[in-house]
Short mmCIF file of C-alpha atoms and ligand atoms in Angstrom, two decimals:
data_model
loop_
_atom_site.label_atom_id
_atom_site.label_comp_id
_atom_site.label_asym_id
_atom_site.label_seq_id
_atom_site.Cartn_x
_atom_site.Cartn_y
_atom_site.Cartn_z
CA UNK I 12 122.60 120.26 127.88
CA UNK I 13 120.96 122.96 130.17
CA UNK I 14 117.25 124.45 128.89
CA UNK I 15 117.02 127.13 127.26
CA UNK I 16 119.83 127.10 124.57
CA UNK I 17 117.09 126.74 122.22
CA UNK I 18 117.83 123.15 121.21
CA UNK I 19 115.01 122.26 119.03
CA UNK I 20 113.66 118.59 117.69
CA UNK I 21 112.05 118.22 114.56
CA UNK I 22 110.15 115.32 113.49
CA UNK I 23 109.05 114.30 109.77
CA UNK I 24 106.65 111.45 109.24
CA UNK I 25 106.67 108.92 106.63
CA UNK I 26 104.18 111.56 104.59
CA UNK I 27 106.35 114.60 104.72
CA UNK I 28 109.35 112.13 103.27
CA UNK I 29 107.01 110.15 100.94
CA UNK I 30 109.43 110.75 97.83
CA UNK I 31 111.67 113.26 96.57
CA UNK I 32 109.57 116.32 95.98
CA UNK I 33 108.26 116.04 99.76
CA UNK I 34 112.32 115.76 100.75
CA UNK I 35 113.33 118.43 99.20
CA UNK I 36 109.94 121.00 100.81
CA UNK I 37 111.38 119.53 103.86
CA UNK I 38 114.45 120.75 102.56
CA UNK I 39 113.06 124.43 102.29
CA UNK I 40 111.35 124.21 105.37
CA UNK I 41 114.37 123.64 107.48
CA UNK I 42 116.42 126.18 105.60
CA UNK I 43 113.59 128.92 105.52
CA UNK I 44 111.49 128.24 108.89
CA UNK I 45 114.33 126.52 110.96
CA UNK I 46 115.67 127.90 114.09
CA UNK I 47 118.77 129.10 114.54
CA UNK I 48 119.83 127.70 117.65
CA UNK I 49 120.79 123.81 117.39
CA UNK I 50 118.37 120.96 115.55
CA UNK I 51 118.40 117.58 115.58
CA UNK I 52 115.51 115.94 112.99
CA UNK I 53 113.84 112.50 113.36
CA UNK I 54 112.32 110.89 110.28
CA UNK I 55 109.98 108.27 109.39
CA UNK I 56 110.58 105.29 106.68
CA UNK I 57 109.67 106.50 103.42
CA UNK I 58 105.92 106.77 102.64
CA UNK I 59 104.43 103.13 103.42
CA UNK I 60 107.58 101.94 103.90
CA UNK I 61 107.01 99.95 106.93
CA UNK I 62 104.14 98.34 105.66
CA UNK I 63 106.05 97.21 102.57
CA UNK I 64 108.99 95.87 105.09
CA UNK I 65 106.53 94.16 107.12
CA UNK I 66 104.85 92.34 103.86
CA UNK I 67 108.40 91.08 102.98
CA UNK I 68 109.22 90.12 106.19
CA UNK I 69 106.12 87.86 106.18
CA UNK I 70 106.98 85.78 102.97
CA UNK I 71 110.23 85.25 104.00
CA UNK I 72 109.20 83.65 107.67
CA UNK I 73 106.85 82.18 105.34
CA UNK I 74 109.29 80.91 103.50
CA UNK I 75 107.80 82.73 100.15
CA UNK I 76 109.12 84.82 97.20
CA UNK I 77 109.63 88.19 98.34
CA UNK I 78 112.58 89.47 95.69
CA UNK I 79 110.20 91.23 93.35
CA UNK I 80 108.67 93.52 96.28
CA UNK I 81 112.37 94.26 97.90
CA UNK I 82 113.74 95.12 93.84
CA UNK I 83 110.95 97.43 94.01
CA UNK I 84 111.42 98.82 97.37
CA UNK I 85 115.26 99.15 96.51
CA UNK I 86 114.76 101.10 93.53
CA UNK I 87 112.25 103.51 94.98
CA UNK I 88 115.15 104.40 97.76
CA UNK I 89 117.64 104.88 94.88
CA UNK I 90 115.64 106.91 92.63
CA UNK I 91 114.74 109.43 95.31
CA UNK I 92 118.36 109.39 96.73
CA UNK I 93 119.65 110.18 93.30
CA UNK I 94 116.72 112.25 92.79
CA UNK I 95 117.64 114.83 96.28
CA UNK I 96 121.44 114.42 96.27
CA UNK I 97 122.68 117.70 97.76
CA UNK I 98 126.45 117.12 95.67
CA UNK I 99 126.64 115.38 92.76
CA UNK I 100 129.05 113.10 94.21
CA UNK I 101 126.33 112.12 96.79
CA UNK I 102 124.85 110.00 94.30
CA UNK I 103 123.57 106.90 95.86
CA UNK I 104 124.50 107.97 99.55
CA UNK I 105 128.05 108.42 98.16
CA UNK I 106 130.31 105.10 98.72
CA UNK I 107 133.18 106.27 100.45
CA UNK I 108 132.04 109.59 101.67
CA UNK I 109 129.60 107.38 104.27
CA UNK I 110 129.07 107.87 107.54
CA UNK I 111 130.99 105.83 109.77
CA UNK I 112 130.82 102.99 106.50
CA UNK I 113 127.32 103.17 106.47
CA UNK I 114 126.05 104.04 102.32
CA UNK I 115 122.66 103.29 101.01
CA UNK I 116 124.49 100.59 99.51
CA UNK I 117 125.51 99.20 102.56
CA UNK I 118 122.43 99.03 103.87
CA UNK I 119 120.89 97.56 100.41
CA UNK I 120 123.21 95.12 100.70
CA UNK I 121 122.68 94.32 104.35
CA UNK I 122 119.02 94.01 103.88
CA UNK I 123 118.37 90.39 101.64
CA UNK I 124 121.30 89.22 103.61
CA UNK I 125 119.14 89.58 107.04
CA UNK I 126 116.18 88.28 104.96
CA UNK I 127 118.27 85.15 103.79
CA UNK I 128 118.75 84.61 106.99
CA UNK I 129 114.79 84.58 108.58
CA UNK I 130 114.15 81.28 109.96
CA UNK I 131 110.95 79.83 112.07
CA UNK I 132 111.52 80.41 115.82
CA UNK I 133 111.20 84.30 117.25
CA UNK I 134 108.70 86.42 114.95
CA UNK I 135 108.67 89.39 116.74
CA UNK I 136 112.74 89.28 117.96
CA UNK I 137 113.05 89.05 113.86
CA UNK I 138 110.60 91.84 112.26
CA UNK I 139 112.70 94.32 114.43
CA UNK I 140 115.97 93.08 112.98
CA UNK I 141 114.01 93.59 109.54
CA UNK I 142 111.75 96.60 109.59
CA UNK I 143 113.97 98.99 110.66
CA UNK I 144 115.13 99.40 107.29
CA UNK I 145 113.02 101.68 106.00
CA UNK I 146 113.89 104.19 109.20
CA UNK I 147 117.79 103.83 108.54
CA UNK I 148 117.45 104.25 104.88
CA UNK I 149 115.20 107.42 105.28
CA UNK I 150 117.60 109.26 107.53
CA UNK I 151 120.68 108.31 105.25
CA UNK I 152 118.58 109.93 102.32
CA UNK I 153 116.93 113.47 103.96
CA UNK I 154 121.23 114.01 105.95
CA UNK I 155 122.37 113.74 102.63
CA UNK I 156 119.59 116.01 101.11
CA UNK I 157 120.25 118.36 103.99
CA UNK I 158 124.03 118.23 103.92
CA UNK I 159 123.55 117.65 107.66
CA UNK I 160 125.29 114.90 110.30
CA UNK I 161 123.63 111.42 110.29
CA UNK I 162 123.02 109.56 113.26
CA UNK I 163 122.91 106.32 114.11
CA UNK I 164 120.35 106.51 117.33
CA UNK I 165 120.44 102.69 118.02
CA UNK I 166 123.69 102.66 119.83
CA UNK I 167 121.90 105.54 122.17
CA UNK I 168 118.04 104.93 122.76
CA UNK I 169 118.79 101.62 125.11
CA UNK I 170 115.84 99.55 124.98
CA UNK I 171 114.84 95.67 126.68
CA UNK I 172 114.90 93.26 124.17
CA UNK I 173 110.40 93.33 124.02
CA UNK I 174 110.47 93.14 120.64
CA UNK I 175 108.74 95.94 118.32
CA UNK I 176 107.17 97.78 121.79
CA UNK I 177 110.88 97.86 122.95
CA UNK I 178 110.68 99.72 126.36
CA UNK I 179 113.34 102.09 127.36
CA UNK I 180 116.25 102.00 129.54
CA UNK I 181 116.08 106.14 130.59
CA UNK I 182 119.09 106.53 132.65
CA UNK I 183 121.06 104.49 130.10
CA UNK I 184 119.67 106.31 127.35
CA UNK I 185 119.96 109.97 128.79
CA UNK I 186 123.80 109.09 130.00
CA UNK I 187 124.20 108.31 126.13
CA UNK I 188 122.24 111.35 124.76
CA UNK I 189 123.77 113.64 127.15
CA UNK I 190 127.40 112.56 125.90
CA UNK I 191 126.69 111.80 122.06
CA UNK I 192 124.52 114.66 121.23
CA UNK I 193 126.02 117.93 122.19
CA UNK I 194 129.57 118.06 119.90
CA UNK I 195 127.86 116.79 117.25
CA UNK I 196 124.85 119.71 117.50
CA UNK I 197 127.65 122.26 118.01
CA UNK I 198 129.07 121.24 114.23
CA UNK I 199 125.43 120.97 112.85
CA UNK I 200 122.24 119.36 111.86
CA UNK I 201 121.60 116.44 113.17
CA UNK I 202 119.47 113.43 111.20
CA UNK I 203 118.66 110.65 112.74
CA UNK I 204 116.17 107.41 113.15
CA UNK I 205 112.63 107.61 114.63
CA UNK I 206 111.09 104.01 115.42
CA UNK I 207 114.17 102.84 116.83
CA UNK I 208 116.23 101.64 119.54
CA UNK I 209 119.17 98.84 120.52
CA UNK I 210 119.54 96.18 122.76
CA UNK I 211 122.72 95.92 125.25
CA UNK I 212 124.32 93.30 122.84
CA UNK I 213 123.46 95.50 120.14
CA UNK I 214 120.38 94.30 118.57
CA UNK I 215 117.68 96.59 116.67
CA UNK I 216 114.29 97.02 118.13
CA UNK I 217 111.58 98.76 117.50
CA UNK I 218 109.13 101.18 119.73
CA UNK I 219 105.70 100.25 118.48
CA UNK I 220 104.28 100.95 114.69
CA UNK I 221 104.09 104.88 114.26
CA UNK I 222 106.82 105.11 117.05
CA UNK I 223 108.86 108.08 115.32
CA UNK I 224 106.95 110.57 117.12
CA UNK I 225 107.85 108.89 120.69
CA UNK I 226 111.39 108.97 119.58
CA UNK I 227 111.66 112.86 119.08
CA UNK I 228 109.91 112.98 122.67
CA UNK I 229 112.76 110.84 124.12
CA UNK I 230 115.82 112.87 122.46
CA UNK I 231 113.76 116.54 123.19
CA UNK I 232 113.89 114.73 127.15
CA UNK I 233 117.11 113.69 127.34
CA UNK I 234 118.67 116.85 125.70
CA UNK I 235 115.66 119.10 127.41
CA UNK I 236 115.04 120.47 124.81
CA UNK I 237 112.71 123.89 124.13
CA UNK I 238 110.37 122.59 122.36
CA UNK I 239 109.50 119.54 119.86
CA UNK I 240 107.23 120.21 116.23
CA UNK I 241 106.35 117.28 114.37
CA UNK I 242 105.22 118.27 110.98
CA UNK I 243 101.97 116.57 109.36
CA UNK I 244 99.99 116.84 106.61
CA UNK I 245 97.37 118.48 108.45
CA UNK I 246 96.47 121.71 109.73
CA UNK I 247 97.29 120.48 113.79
CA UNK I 248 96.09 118.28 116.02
CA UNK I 249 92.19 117.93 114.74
CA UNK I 250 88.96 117.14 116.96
CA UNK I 251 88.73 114.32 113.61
CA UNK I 252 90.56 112.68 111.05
CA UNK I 253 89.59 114.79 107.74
CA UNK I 254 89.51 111.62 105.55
CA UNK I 255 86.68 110.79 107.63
CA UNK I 256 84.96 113.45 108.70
CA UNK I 257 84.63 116.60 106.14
CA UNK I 258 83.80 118.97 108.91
CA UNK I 259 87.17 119.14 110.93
CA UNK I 260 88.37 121.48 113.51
CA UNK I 261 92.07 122.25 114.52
CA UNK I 262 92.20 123.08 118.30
CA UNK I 263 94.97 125.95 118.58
CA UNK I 264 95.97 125.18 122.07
CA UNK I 265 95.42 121.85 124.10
CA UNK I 266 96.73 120.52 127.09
CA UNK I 267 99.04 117.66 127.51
CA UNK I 268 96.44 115.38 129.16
CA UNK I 269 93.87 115.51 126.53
CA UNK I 270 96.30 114.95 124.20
CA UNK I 271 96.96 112.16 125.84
CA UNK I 272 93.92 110.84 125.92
CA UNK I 273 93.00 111.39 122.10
CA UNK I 274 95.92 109.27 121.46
CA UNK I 275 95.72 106.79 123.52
CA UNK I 276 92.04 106.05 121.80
CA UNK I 277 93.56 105.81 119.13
CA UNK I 278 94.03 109.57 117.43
CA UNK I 279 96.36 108.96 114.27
CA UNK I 280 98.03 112.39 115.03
CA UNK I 281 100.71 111.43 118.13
CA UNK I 282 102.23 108.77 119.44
CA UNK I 283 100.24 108.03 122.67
CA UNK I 284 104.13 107.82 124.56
CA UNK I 285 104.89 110.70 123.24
CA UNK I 286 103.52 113.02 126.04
CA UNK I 287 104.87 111.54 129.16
CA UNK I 288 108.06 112.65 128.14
CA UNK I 289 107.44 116.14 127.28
CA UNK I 290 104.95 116.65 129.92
CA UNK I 291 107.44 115.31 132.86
CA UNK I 292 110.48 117.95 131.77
CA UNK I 293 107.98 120.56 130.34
CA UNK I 294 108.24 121.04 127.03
CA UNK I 295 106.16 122.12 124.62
CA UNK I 296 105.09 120.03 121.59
CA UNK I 297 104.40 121.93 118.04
CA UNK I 298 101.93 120.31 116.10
CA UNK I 299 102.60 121.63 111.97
CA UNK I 300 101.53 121.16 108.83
CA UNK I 301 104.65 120.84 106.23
CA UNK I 302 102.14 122.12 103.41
CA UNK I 303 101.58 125.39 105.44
CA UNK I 304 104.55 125.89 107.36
CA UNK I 305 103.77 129.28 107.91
CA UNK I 306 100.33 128.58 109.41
CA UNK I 307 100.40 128.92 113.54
CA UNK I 308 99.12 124.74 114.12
CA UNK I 309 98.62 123.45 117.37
CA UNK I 310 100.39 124.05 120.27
CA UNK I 311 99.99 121.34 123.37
CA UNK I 312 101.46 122.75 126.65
CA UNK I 313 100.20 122.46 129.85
CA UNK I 314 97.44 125.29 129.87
CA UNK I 315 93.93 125.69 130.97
CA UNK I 316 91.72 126.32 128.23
CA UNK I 317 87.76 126.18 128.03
CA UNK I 318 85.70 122.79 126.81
CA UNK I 319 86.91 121.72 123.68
CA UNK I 320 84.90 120.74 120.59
CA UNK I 321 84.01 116.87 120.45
CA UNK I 322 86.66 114.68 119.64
CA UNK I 323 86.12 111.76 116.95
CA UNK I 324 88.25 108.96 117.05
CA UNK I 325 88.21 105.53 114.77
CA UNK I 326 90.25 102.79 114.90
CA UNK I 327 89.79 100.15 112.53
CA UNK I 328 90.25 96.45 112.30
CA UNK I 329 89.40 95.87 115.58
CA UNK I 330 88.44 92.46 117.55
CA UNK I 331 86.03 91.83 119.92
CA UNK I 332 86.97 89.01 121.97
CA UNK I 333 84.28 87.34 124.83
CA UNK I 334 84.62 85.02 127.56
CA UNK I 335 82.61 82.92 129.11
CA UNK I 336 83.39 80.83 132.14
CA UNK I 337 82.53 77.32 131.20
CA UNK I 338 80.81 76.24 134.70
CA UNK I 339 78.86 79.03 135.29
CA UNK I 340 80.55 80.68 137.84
CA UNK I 341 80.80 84.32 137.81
CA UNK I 342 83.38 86.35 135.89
CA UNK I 343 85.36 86.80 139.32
CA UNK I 344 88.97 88.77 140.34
CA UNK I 345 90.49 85.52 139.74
CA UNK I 346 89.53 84.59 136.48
CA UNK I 347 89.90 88.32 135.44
CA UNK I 348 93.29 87.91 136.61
CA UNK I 349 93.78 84.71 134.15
CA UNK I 350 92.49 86.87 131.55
CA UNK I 351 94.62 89.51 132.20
CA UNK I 352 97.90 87.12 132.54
CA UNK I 353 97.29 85.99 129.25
CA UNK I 354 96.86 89.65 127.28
CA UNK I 355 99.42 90.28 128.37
CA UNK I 356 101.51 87.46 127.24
CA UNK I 357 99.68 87.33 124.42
CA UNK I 358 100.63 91.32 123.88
CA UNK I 359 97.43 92.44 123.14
CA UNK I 360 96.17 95.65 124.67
CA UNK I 361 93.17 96.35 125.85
CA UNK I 362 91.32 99.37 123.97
CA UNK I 363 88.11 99.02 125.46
CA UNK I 364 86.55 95.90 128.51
CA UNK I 365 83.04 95.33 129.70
CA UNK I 366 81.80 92.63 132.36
CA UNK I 367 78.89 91.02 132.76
CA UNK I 368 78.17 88.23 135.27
CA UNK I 369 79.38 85.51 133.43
CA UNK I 370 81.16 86.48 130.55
CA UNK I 371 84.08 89.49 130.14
CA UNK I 372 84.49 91.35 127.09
CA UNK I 373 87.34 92.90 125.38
CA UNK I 374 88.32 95.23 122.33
CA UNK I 375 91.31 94.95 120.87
CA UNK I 376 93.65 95.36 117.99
CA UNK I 377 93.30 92.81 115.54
CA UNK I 378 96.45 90.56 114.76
CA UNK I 379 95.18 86.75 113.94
CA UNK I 380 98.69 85.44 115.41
CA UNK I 381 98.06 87.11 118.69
CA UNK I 382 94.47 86.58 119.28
CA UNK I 383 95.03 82.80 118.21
CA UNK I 384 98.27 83.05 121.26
CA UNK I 385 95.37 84.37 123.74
CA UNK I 386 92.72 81.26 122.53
CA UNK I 387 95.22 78.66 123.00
CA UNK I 388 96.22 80.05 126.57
CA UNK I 389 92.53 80.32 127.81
CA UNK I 390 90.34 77.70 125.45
CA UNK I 391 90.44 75.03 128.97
CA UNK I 392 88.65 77.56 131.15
CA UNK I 393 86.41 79.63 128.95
CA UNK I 394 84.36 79.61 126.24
CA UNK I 395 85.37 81.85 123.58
CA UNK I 396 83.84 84.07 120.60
CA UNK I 397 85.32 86.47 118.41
CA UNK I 398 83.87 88.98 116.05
CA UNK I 399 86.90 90.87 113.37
CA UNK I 400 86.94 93.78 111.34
CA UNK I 401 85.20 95.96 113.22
CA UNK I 402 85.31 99.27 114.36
CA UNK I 403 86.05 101.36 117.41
CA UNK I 404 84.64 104.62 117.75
CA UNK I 405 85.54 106.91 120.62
CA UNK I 406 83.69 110.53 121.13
CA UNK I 407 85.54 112.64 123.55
CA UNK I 408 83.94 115.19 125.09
CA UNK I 409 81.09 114.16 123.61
CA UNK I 410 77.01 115.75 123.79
CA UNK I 411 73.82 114.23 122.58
CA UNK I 412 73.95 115.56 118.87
CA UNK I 413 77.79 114.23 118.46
CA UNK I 414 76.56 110.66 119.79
CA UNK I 415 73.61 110.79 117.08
CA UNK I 416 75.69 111.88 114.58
CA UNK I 417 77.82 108.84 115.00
CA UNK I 418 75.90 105.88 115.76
CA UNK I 419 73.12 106.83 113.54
CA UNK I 420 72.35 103.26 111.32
CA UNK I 421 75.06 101.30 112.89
CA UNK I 422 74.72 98.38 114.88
CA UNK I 423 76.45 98.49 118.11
CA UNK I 424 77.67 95.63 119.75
CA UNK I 425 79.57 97.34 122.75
CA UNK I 426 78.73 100.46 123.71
CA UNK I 427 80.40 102.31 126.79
CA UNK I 428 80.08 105.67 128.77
CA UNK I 429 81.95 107.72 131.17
CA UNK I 430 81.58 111.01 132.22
CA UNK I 431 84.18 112.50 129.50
CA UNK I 432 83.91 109.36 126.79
CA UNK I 433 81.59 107.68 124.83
CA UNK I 434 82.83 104.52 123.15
CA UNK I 435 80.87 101.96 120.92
CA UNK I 436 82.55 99.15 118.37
CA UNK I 437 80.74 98.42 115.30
CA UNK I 438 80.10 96.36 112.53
CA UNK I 439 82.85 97.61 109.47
N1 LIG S 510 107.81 103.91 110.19
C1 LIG S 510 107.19 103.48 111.40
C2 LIG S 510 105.74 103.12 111.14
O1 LIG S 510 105.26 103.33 110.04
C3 LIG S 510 107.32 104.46 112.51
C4 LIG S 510 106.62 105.77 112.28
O2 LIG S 510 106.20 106.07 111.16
O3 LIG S 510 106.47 106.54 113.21
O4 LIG S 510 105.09 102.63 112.00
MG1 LIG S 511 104.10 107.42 110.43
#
């Protein structure tokens, strides 16, 4: 599709589609603030969705009783399908009147059949077959509340098969946008799945946890879109998160690099993937809030703009990992490189790394079955101690009075500056 037919890409996080009242201001926002050119719409599972998926998931590769939660997430779906049926024939995503076969019953059904079928072996290659869920059942509900066309974006966004931080295939994917998208945006709305992706032989994988975001980016890139707005429950993008700090800000105009940045430490709001994306073809990314949808909200472009209020990030349940070489020698470019090897196979990403002589830091993201991957693969050749549940604190932009404010009574155990960023990780 050539820029500037107005294509637009909406995107709707689990919160804006957290149950039936939420769908249906979605609803009102599409009919009364929607453009008028073509939209396609990316959603989010279903509140905490994902997190409820991920619990079941784990009892049944641990072999444990999981039926109760699923009844529970099954009947949720139904109620609020029933609940935001736009014909009363659409009850229950309407047997028969499907898209391409695929009901909410379909997919109900499909669901404890996948689970039945969990078995020891592949973890990750699994939870992807399994989580997905709450995206596909999501969409199905808000194209049926919206009367609008329901895609399945699996078959399109080609991925590898690295389970749940699938990376993606862009000339494949772009050759299949690029044909699918177009006749089915000149009939109408478009719904589809954020999160998601497919593997060659047609397997379901996932794009990283809170991935819906990256997935608008992708279709807005492939389509070029004019512009992409994900709606949130908050004013715009924010120099803090306002369930931690009372004294927010909501910067009206930011570039696509600090943006960056603020996600990639770890700012809730976006995706960190998102940006490449839209920076690379140009397009400008609407931040929104779906409780004010007339309120203006952030707009990230690329733009000069003066300094910027401090930024203040936190990312929890964090793990600080140290290693010490076990003869002495000095923490060297080879054994960094040993180190390095086994992050990465252990797929943990560095959020912040320190050096001294003999021992080499590292911050990460806290998951018990990779970190215990990472201490089997270097135990021989280093000494290792761990520290959990703490917290990582980034200030960007920050000046004296922000750092203060921050690390007043805390006790630091890494603490790390640059000329733009301040970073310490904490205790709780
Ligand atoms: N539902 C997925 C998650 O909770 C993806 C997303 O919300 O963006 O991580
Ligand atoms: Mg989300």
């Amino acid at each position: 599709m050539e820029q500037g037919q107005g294509l637009q890409v909406y995107k709707f996080g689990g919160a804006s589609v957290k149950d039936a009242a939420a769908i249906l201001n979605l609803c009102r926002i599409v009919r009364d603030f929607g453009p008028k050119g073509p939209l396609v719409i990316v959603v989010s599972a279903m509140g905490k969705t994902t997190n409820a998926l991920e619990e079941i998931y784990e009892l049944a590769y641990a072999g444990q009783a999981y039926t109760e939660k699923l009844r529970t997430l099954d009947q949720f779906h139904c109620g609020v399908a029933d609940a935001v049926a736009s014909e009363p024939d659409d009850k229950f995503g309407v047997p028969g009147l499907g898209y391409g076969g695929v009901t909410l019953g379909t997919l109900l059904e499909e669901l404890p059949e996948r689970l039945g079928g969990v078995m020891p072996g592949d973890y990750d290659q699994q939870y992807d077959q399994i989580v997905g869920y709450g995206e596909l059942l999501s969409s199905l509900i808000m194209a049926k509340a919206l009367g609008a066309q329901w895609l399945d974006c699996r078959s399109l966004i080609c991925t590898d098969g690295n389970w749940r931080e699938a990376r993606v295939d862009w000339a494949a994917t772009e050759r299949n946008i690029d044909a699918a998208l177009p006749p089915l945006l000149a009939r109408g709305l478009v719904v589809t799945q954020g999160f998601l992706g497919g593997t060659a032989d047609g397997r379901t994988t996932t794009l990283g946890r809170e991935g819906s975001d990256y997935t608008a980016a992708i279709l807005a890139y492939c389509l070029r879109a004019e512009s992409v707005t994900i709606w949130k429950d908050v004013a715009g993008l924010l120099n803090a998160d306002p369930k931690i700090f009372p004294d927010t800000v909501c910067y009206p105009e930011i570039s696509y690099r600090e943006t960056i940045e603020m996600a990639y430490y770890g700012a809730s709001v976006i995706h960190p993937k998102t940006l490449k994306p839209l920076a690379d073809r140009n397009i400008p990314l609407r931040v929104k809030s779906f409780l004010d949808p007339e309120a203006a909200g952030t707009l990230i472009h690329e733009c000069q703009h003066p300094a910027l209020a401090p930024a203040f990030i936190r990312k929890t349940d964090q793990a600080l990992l140290s290693f010490a070489s076990k003869d002495f020698s000095f923490i060297s470019e080879e054994n960094m490189a040993v180190i390095f090897a086994a992050l990465a196979q252990a797929k943990l990403k560095i959020n912040v790394m320190q050096n001294s002589a003999i021992s080499f830091s590292v911050c990460v993201d806290f998951s018990e079955r990779r970190v215990h991957q990472l201490l089997d693969l270097l135990r021989e050749q280093f000494t290792l101690h761990y520290n959990t549940g703490l917290t990582l604190f980034t200030i960007k932009n920050y000046d004296a009075a922000s750092i203060a404010r921050l690390t007043a009574g805390k006790r630091l155990l890494l603490e790390q500056r640059t000329r733009h960023t301040f970073q310490f990780v904490c205790q709780g």
